[in-house]
PDB file of C-alpha atoms and ligand atoms in Angstrom:
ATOM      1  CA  UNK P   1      82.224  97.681 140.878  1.00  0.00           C
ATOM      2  CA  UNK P   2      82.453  95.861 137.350  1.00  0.00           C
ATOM      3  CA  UNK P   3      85.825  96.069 135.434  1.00  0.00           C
ATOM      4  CA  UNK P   4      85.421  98.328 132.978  1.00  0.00           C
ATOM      5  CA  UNK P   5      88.980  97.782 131.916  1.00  0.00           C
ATOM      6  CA  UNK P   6      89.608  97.809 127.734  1.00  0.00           C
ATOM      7  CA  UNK P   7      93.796  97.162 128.321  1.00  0.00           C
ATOM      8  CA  UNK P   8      95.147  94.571 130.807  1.00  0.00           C
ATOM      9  CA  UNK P   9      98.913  93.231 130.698  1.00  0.00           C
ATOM     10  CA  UNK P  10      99.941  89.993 129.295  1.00  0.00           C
ATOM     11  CA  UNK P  11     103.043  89.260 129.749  1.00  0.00           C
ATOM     12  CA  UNK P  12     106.363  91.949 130.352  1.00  0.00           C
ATOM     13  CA  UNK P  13     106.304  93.048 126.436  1.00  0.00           C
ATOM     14  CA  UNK P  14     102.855  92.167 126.056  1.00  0.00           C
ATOM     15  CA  UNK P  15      99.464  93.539 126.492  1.00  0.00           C
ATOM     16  CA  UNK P  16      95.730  92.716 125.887  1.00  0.00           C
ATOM     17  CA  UNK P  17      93.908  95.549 124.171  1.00  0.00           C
ATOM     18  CA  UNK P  18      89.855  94.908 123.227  1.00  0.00           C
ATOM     19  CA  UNK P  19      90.951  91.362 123.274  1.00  0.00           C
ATOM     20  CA  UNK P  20      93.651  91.526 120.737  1.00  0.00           C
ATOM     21  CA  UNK P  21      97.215  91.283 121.837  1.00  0.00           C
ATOM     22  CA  UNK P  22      99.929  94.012 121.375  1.00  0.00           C
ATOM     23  CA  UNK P  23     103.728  93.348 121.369  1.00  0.00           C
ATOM     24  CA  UNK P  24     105.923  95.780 122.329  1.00  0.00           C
ATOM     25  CA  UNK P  25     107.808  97.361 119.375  1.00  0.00           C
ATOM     26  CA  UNK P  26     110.020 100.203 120.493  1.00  0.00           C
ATOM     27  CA  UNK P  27     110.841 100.669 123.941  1.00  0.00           C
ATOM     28  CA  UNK P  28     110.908 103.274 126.640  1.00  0.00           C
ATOM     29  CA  UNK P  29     114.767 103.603 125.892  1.00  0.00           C
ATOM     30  CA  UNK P  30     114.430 103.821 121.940  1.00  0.00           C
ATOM     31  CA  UNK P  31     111.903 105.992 121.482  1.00  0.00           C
ATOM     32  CA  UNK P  32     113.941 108.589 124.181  1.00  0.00           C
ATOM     33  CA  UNK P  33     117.102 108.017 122.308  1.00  0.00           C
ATOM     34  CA  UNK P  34     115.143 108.901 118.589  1.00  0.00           C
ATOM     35  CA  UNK P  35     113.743 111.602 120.066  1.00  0.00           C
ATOM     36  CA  UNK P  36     116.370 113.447 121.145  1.00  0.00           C
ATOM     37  CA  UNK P  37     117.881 112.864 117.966  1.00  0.00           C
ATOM     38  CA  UNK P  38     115.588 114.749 116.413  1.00  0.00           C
ATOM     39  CA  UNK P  39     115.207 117.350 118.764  1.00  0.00           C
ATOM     40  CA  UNK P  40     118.740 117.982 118.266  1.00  0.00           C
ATOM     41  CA  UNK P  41     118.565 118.232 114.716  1.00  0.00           C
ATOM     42  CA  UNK P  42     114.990 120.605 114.605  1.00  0.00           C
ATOM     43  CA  UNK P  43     117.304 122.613 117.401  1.00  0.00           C
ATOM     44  CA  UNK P  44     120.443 123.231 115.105  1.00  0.00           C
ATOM     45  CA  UNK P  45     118.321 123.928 111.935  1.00  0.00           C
ATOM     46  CA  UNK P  46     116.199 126.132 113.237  1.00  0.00           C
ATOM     47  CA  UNK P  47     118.317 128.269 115.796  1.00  0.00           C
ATOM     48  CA  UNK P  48     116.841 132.129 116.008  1.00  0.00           C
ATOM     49  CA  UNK P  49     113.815 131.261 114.266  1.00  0.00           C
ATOM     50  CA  UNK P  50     111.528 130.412 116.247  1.00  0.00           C
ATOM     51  CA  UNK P  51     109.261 127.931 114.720  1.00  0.00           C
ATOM     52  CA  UNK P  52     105.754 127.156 115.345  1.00  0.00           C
ATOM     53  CA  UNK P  53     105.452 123.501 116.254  1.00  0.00           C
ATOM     54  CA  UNK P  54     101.866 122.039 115.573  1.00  0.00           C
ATOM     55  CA  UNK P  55     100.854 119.168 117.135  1.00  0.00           C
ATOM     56  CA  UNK P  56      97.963 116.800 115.208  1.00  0.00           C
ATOM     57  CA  UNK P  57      95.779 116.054 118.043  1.00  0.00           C
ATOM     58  CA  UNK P  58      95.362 113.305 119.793  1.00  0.00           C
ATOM     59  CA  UNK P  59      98.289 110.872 118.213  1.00  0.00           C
ATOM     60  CA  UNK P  60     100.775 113.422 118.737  1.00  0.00           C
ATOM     61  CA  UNK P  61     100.340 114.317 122.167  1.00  0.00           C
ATOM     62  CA  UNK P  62     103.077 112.365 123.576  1.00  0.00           C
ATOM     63  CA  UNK P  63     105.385 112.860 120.875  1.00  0.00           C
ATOM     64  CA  UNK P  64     105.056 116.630 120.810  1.00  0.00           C
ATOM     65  CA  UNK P  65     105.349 116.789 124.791  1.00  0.00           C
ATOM     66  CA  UNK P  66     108.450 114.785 124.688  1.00  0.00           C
ATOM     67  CA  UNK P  67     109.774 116.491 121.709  1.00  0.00           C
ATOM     68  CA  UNK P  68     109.208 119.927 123.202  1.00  0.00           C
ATOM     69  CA  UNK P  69     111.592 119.407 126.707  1.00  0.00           C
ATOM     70  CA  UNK P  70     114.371 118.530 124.244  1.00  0.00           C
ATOM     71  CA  UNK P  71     114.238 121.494 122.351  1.00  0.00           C
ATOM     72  CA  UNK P  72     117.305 124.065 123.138  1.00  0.00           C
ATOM     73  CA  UNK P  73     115.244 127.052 120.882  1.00  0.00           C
ATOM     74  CA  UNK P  74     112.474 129.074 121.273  1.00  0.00           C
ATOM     75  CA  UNK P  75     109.957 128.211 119.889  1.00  0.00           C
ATOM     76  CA  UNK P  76     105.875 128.439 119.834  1.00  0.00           C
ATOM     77  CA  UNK P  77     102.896 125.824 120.072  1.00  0.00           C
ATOM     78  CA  UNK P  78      99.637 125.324 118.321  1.00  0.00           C
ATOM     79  CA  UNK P  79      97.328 122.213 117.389  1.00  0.00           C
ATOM     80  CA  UNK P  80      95.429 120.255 115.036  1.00  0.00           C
ATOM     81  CA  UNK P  81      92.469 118.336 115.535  1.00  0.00           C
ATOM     82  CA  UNK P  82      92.509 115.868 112.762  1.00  0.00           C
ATOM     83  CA  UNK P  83      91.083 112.012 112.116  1.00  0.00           C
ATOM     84  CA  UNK P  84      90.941 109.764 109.785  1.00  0.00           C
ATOM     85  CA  UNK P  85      90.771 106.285 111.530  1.00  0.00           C
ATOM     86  CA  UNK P  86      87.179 106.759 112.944  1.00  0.00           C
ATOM     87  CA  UNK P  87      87.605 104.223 115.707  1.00  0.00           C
ATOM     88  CA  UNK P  88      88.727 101.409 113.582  1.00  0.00           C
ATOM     89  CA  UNK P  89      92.252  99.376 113.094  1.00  0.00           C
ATOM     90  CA  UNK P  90      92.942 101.288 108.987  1.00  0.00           C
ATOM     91  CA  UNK P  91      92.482 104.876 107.945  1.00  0.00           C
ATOM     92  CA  UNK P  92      88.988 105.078 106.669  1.00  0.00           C
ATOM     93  CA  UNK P  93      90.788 107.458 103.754  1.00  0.00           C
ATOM     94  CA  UNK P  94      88.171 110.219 105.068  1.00  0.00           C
ATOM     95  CA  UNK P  95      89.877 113.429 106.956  1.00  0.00           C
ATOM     96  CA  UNK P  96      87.602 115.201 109.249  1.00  0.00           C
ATOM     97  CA  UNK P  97      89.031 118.463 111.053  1.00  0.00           C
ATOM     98  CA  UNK P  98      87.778 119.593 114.225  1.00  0.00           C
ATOM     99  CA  UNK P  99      87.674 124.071 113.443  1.00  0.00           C
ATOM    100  CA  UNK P 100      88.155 126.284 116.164  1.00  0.00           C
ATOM    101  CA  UNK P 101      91.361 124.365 118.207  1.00  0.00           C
ATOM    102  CA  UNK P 102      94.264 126.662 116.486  1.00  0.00           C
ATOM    103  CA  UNK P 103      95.191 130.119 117.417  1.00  0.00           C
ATOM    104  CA  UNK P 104      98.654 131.020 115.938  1.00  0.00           C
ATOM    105  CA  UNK P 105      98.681 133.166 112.794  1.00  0.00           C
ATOM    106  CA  UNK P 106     101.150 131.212 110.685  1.00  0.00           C
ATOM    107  CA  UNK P 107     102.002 133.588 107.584  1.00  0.00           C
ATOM    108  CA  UNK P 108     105.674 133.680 107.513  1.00  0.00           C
ATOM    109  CA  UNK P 109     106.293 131.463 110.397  1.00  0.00           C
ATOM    110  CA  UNK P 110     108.499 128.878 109.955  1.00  0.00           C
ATOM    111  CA  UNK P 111     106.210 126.246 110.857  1.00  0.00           C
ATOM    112  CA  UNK P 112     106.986 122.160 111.908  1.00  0.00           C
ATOM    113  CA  UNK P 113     104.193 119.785 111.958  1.00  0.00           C
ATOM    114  CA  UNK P 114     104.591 117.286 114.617  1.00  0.00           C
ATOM    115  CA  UNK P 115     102.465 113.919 113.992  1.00  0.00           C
ATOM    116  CA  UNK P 116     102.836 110.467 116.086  1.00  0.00           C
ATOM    117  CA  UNK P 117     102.150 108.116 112.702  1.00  0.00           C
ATOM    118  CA  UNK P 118     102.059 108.923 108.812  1.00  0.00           C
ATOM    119  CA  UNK P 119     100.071 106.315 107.328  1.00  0.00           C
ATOM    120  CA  UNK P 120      98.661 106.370 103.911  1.00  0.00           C
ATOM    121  CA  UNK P 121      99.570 110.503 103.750  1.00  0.00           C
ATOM    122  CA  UNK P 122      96.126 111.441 103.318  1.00  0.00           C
ATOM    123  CA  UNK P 123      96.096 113.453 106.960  1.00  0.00           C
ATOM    124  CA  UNK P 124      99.087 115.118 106.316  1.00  0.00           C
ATOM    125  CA  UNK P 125      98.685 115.772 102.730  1.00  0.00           C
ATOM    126  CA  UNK P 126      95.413 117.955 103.752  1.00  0.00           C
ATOM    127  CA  UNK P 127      96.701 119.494 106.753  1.00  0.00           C
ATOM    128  CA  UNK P 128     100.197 120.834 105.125  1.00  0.00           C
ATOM    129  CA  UNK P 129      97.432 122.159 101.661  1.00  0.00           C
ATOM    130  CA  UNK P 130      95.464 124.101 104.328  1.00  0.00           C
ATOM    131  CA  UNK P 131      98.595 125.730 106.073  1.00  0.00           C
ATOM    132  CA  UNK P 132     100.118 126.595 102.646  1.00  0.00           C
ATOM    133  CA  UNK P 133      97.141 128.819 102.789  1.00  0.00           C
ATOM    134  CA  UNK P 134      98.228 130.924 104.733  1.00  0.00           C
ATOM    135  CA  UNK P 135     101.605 131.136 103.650  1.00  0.00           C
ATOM    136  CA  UNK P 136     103.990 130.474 106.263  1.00  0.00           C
ATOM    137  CA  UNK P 137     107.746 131.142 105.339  1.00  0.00           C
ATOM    138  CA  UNK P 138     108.537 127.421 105.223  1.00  0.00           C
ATOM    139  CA  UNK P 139     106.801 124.187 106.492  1.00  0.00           C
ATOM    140  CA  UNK P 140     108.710 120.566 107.330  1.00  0.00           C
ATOM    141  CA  UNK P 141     106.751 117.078 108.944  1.00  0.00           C
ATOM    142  CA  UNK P 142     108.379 115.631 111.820  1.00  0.00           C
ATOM    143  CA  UNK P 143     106.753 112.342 112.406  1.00  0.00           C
ATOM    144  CA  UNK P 144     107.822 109.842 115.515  1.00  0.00           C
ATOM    145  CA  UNK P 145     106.432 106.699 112.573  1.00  0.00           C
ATOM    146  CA  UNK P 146     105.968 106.231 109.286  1.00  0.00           C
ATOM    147  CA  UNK P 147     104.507 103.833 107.286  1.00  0.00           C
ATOM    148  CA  UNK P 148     105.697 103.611 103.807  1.00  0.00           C
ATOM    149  CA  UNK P 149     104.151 100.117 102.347  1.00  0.00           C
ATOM    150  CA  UNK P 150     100.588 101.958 103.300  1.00  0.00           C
ATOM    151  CA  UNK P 151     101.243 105.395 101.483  1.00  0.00           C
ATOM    152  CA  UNK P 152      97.998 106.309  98.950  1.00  0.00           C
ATOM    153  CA  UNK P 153     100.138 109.758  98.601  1.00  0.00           C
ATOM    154  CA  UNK P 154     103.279 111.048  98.362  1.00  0.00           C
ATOM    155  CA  UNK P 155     104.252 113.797 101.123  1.00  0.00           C
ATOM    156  CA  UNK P 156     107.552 114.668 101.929  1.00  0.00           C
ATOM    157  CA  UNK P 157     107.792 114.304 105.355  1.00  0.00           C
ATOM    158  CA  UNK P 158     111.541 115.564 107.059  1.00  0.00           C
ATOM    159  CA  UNK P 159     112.286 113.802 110.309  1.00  0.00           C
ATOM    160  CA  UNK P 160     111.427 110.382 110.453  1.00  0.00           C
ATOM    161  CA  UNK P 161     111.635 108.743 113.663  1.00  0.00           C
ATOM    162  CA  UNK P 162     111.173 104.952 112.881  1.00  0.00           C
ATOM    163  CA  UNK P 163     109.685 103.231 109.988  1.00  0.00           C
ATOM    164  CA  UNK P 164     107.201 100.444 110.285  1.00  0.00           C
ATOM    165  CA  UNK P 165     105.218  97.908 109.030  1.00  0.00           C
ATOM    166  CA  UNK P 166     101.858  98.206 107.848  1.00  0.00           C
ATOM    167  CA  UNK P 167     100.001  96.860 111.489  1.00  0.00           C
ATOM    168  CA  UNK P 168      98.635  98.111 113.481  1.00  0.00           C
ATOM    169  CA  UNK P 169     100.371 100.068 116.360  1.00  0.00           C
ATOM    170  CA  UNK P 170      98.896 101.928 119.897  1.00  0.00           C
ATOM    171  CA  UNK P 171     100.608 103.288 122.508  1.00  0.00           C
ATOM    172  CA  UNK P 172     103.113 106.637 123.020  1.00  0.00           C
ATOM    173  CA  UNK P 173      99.587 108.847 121.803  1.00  0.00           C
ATOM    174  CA  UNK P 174      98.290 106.047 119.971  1.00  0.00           C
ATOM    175  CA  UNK P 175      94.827 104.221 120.419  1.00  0.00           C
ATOM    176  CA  UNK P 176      92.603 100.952 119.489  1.00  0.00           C
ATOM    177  CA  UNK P 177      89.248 102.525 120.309  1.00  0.00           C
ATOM    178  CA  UNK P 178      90.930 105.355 122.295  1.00  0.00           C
ATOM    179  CA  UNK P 179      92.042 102.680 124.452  1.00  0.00           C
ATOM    180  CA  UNK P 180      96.199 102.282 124.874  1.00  0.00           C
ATOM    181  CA  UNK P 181      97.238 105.951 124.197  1.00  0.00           C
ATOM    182  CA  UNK P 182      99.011 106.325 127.683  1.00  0.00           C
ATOM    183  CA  UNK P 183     100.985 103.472 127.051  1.00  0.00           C
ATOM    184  CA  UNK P 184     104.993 104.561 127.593  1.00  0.00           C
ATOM    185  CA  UNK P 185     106.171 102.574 124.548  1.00  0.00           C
ATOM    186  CA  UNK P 186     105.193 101.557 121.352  1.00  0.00           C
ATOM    187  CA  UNK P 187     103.065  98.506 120.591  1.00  0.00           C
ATOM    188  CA  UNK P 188     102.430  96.086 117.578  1.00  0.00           C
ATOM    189  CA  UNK P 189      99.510  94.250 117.370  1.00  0.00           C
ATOM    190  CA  UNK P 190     100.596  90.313 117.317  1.00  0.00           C
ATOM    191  CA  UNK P 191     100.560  88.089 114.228  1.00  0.00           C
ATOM    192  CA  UNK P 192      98.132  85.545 114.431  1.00  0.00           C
TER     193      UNK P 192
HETATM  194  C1  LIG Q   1      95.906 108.871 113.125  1.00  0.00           C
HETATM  195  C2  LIG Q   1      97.275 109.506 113.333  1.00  0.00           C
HETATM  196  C3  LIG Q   1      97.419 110.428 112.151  1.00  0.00           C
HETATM  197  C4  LIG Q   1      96.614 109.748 111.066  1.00  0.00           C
HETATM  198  C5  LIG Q   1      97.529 109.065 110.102  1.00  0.00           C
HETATM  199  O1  LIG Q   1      94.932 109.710 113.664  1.00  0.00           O
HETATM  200  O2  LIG Q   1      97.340 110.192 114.553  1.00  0.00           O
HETATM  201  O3  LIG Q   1      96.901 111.721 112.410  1.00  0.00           O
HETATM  202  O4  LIG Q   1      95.766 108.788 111.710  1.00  0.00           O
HETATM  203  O5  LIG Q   1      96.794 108.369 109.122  1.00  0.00           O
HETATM  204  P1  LIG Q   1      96.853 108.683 107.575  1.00  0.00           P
HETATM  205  O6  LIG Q   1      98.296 108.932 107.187  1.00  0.00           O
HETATM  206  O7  LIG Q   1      96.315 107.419 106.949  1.00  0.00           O
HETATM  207  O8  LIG Q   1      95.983 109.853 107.280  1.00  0.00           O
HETATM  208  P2  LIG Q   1      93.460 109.190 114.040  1.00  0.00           P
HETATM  209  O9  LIG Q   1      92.531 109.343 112.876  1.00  0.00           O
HETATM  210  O10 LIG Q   1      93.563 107.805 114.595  1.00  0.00           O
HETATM  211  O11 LIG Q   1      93.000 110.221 115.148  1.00  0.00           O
HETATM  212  P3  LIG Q   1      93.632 110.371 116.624  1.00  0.00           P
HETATM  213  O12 LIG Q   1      95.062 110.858 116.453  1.00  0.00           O
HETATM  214  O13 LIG Q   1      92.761 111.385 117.281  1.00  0.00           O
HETATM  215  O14 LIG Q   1      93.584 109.024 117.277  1.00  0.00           O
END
């Protein structure tokens, strides 16, 4: 059978995706450690709430699953299906939402939107605009990365897991190509 393979490994913190190599950024252990941080902190602020946590599909999907078994609250869970990124390496600047994936009602919920990567703001600053619509009693970002060098808009955005540089990144949820998104840590592509 032909390799079909898009991801191969390199070296120990270093893989091949679609050719290009990826270093590893922040580990297994780091990106645990951050994220229980923050599930602490979303579990004392919002304690008897219970918030509706909405994850921005597909990035999110490790980050919101990981973020979820650390939370000591009740709490509810809905989706997104947002992209911007259309396959290549920058945001094309173009948000295109897939309608039909959410089910929760969200007026006066206390709602948390849980993204992998804020990176120039223009995904977030529509999604958090089309919630306000429907008037939820409050309405904070959690984001495992953020980008500030690339922002083309200013959103507020609450919990902040790491801040990076503007390359590149896959793994934890995110992809080259959809390839890379099961990756357990977070990867950089390499400097030439
Ligand atoms: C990525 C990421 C965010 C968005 C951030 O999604 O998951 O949702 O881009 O970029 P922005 O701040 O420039 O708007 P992508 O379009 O790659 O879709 P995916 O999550 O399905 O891979």
């Amino acid at each position: 059978m032909p390799d079909t393979s898009n991801l191969s490994r390199f070296s120990d913190t270093s893989v091949l995706c679609r050719g290009e190599r990826f270093e590893v950024y922040i580990d297994q252990d780091g990106i645990r450690r951050r994220v229980a941080e923050i599930g602490e902190e979303i579990s004392l602020r919002y304690a008897g709430r219970n918030p509706v946590l909405i994850g921005v599909l597909h990035g999110a999907c490790m980050f919101l699953a990981d973020l979820l078994r650390v939370l000591t609250i009740d709490c509810e869970v809905d989706f997104r299906r947002l992209s911007s990124y259309e396959g290549g390496t920058t945001s094309s600047g173009r948000i295109v939402e897939r309608e039909g994936v959410a089910r929760i009602d969200l007026s006066g919920r206390h709602v948390i939107v849980v993204e992998d990567i804020v990176d120039t703001g223009l995904t977030m600053a529509y999604l958090t605009e089309r919630i306000k619509e429907q008037g939820p009693a409050s309405l904070r970002i959690a984001t495992l990365l953020h980008k500030p060098e690339a922002a083309r808009v200013h959103v507020p955005i609450d919990y902040v897991g790491f801040r990076a540089p503007n390359r590149f990144l896959i793994g934890y949820g995110m992809d080259y190509e959809q390839t890379g998104r099961h990756l357990p840590e977070i990867y950089i592509r390499a400097e030439e």
